[in-house]
PDB file of C-alpha atoms and ligand atoms in Angstrom:
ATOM      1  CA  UNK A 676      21.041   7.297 -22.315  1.00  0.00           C
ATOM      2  CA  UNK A 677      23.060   7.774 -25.358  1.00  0.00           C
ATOM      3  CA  UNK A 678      24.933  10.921 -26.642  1.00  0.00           C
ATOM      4  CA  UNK A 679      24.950  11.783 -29.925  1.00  0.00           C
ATOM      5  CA  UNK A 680      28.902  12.385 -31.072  1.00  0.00           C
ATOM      6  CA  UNK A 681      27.904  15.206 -33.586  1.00  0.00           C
ATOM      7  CA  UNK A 682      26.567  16.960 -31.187  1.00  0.00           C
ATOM      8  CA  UNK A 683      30.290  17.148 -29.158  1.00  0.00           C
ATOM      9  CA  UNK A 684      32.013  17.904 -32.161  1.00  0.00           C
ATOM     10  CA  UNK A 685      31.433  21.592 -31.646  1.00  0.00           C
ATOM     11  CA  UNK A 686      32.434  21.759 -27.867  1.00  0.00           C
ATOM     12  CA  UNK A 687      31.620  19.987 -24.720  1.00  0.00           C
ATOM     13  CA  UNK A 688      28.002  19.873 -23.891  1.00  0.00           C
ATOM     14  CA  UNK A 689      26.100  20.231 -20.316  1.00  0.00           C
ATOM     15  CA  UNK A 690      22.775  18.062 -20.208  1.00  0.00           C
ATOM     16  CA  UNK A 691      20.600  18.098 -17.483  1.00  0.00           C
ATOM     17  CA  UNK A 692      16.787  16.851 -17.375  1.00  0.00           C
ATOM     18  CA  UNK A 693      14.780  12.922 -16.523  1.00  0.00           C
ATOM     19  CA  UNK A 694      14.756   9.930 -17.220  1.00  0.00           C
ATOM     20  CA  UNK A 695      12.826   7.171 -17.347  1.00  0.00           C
ATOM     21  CA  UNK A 696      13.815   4.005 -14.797  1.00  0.00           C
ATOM     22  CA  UNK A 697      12.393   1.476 -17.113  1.00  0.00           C
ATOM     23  CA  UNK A 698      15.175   1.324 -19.348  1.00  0.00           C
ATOM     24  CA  UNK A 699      17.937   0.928 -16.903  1.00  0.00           C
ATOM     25  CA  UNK A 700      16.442  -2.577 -15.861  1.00  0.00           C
ATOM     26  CA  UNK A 701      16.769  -1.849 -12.072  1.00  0.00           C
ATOM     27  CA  UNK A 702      14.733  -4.877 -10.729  1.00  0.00           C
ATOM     28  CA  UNK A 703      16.503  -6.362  -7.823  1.00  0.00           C
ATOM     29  CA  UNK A 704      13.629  -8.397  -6.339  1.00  0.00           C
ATOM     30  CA  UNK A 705      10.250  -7.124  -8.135  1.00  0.00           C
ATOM     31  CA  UNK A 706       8.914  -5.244  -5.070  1.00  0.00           C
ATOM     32  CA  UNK A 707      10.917  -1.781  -5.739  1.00  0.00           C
ATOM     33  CA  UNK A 708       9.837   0.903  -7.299  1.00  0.00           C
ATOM     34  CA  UNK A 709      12.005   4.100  -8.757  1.00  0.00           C
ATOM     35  CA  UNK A 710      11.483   6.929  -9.273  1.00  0.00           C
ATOM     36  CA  UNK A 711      12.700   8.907 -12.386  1.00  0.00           C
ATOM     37  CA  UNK A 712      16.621   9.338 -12.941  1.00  0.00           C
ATOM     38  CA  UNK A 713      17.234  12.577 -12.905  1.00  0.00           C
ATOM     39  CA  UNK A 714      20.843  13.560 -14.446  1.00  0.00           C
ATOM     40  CA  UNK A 715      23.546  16.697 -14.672  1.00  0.00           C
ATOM     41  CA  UNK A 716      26.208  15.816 -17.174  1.00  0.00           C
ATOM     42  CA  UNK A 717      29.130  17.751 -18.952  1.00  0.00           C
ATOM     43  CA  UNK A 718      29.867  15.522 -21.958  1.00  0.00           C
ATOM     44  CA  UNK A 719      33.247  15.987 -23.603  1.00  0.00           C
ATOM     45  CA  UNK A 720      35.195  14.734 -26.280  1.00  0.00           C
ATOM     46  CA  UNK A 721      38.913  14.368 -25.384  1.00  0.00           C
ATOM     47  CA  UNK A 722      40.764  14.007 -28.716  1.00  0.00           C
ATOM     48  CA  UNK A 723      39.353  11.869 -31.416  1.00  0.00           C
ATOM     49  CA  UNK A 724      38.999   8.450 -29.331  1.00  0.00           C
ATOM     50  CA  UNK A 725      37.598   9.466 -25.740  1.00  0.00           C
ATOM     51  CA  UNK A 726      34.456  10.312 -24.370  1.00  0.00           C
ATOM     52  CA  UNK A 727      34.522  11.845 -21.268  1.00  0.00           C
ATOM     53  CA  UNK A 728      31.014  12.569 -18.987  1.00  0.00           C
ATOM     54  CA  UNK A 729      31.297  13.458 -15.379  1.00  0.00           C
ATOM     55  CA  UNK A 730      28.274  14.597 -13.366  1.00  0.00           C
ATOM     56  CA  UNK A 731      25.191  13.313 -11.043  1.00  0.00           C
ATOM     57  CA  UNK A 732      22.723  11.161 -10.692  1.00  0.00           C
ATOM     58  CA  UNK A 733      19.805  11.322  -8.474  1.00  0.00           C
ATOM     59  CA  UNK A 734      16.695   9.264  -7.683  1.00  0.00           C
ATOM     60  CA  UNK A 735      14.919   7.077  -4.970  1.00  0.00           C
ATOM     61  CA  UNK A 736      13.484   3.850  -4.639  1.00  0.00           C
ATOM     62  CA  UNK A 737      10.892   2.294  -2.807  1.00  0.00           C
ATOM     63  CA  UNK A 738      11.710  -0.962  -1.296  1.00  0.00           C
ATOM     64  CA  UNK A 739      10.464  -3.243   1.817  1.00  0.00           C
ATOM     65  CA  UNK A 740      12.364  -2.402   4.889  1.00  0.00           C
ATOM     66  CA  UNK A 741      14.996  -5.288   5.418  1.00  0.00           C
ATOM     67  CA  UNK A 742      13.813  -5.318   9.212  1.00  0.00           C
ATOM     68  CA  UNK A 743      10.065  -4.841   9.565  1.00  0.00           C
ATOM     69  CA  UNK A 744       9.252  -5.012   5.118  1.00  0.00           C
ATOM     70  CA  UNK A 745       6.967  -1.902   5.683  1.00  0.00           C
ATOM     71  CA  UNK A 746       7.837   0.559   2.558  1.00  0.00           C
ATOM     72  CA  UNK A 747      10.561   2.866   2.618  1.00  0.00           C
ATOM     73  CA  UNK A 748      11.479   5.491   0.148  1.00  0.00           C
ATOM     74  CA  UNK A 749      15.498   5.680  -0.210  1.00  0.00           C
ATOM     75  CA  UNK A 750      16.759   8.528  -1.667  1.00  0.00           C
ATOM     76  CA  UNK A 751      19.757   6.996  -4.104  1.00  0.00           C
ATOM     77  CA  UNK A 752      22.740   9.273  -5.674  1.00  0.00           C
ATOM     78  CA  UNK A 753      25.368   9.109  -7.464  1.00  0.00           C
ATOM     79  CA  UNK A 754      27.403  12.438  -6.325  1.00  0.00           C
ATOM     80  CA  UNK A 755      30.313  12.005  -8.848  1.00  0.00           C
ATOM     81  CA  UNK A 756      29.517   9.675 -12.098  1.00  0.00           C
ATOM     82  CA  UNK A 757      32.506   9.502 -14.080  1.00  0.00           C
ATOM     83  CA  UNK A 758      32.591   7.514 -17.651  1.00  0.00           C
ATOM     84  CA  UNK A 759      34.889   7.401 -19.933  1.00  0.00           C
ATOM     85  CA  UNK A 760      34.145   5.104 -22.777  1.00  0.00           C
ATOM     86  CA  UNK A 761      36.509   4.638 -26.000  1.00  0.00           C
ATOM     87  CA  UNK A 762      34.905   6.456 -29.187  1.00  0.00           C
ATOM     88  CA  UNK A 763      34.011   3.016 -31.795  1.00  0.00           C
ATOM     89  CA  UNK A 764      31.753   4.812 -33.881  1.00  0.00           C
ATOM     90  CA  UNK A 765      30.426   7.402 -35.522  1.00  0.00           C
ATOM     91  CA  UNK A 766      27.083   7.772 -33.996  1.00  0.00           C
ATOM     92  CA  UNK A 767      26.678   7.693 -30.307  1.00  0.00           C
ATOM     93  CA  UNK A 768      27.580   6.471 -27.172  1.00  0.00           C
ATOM     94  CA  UNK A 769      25.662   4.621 -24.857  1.00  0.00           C
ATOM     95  CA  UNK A 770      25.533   5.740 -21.126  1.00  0.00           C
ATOM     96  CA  UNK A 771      23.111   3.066 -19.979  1.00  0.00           C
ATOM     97  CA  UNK A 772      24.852   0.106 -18.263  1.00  0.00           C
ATOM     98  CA  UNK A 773      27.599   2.508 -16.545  1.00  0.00           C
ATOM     99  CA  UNK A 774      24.435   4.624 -15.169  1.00  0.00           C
ATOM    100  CA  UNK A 775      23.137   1.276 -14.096  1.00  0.00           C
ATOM    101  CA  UNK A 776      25.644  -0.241 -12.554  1.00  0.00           C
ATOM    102  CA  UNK A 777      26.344   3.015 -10.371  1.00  0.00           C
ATOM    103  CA  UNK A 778      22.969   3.355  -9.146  1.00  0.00           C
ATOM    104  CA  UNK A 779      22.788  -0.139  -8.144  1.00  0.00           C
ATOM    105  CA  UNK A 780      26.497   0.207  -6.347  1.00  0.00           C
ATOM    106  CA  UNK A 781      25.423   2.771  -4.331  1.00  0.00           C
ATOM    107  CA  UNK A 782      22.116   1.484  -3.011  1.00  0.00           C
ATOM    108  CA  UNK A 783      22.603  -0.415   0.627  1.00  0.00           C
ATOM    109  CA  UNK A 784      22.746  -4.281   0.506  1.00  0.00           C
ATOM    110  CA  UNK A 785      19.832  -4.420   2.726  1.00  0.00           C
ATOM    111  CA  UNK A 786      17.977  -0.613   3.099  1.00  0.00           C
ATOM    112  CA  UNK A 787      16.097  -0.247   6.236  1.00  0.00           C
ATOM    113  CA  UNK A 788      14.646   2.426   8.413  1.00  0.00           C
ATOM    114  CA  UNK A 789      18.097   3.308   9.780  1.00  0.00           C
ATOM    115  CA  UNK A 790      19.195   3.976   6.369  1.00  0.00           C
ATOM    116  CA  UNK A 791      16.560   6.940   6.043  1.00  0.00           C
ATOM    117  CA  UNK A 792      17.518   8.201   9.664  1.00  0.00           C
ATOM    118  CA  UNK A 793      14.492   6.357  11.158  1.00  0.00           C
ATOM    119  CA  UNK A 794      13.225   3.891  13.168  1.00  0.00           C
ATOM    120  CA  UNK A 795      10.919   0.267  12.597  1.00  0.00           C
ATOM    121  CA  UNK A 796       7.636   0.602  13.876  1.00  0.00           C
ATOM    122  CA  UNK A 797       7.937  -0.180  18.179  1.00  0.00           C
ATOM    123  CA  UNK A 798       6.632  -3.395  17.932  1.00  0.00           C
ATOM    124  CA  UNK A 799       9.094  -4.518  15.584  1.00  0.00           C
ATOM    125  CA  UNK A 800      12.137  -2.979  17.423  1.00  0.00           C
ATOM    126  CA  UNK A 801      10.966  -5.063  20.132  1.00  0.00           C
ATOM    127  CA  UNK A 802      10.904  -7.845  19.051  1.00  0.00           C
ATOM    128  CA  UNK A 803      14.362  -7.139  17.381  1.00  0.00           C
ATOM    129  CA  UNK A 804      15.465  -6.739  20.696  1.00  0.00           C
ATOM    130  CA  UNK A 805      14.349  -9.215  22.157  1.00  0.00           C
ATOM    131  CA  UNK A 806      15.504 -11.651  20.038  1.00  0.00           C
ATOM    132  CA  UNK A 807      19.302 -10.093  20.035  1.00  0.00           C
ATOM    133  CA  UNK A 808      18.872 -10.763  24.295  1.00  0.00           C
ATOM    134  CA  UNK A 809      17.863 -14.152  23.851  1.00  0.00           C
ATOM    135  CA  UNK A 810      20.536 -14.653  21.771  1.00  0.00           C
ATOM    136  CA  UNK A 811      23.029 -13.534  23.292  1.00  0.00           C
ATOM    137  CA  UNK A 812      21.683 -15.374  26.599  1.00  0.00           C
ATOM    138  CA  UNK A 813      22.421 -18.407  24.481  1.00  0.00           C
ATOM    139  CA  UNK A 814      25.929 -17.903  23.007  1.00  0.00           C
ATOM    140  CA  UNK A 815      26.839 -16.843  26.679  1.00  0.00           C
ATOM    141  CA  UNK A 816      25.034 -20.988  27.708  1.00  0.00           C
ATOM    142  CA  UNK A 817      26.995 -22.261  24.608  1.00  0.00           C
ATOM    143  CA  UNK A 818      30.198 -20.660  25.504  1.00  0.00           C
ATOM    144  CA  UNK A 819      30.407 -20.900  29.514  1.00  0.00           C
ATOM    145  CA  UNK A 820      27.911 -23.871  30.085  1.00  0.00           C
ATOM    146  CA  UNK A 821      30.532 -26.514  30.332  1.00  0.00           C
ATOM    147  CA  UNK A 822      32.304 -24.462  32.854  1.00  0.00           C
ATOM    148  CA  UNK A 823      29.267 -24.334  35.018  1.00  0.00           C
ATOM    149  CA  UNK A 824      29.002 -27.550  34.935  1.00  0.00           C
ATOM    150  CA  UNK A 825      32.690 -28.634  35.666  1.00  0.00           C
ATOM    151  CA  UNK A 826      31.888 -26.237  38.573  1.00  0.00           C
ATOM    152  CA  UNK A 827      28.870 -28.194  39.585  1.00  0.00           C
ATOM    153  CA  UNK A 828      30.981 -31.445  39.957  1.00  0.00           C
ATOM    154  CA  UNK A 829      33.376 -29.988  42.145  1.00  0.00           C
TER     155      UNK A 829
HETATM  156 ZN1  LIG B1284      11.836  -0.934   9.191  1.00  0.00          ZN
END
């Protein structure tokens, strides 16, 4: 998203309206898909050499849940974008890779149905279960099984 400077030579501006995701080259794995960015911005020049846009970002992506990989749709925002970039030309000022990189910061590391206030189909929470049991069955072997056996001996 760029902002024209001539247009903030008058006053501080307040944009709102959509964008498209394409551009902000959000492809983490290949399986998500976003929706369109939709943005609130004040824009402001401060002096002759700052830029100065504060606002919000909203949108939501649709990824594989990290647990069970069935589709989720996580709602992403960015409450309180802040940028403020140095003023090197005369033209405009690109927005893009800021908007990018807070988007991306505030999606989870690995979204999953908990993220969305839900739950994994049963069979998968099962089985998630399950395996945490076993596993801790075994680091409880691992951890106190010599012991047993020193107590065998006895
Ligand atoms: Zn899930």
């Amino acid at each position: 998203m760029k902002i024209r400077l001539a247009d903030l030579r008058d006053g501080p501006l307040d944009l709102q309206g959509e964008l498209a995701p394409a551009a902000y080259d959000l492809v983490i794995t290949g399986h998500e898909q976003w929706s369109p960015l939709t943005y609130r911005f004040h824009v402001e020049l401060l002096g002759e050499h700052e830029l100065l846009a504060r606002g919000s970002i909203h949108t939501a992506v649709t990824v594989p849940c990290a647990r069970c990989l069935e589709p989720i749709t996580l709602p992403v925002r960015v409450p309180d974008f802040t940028c403020a970039m140095p003023v090197t030309t005369e033209e405009s000022i690109d927005l893009t890779l800021t908007m990018r990189e807070d988007i991306l910061l505030n999606l989870p590391m690995a979204p999953s149905h908990a993220d969305i206030g839900g739950h994994c189909p049963p069979q998968v929470e099962q089985r998630c279960q399950a395996d945490a049991e076993q596993f801790t069955a075994q680091r409880r072997n691992e951890t106190w099984g010599a012991l047993d056996k020193f107590n065998e001996r006895e």
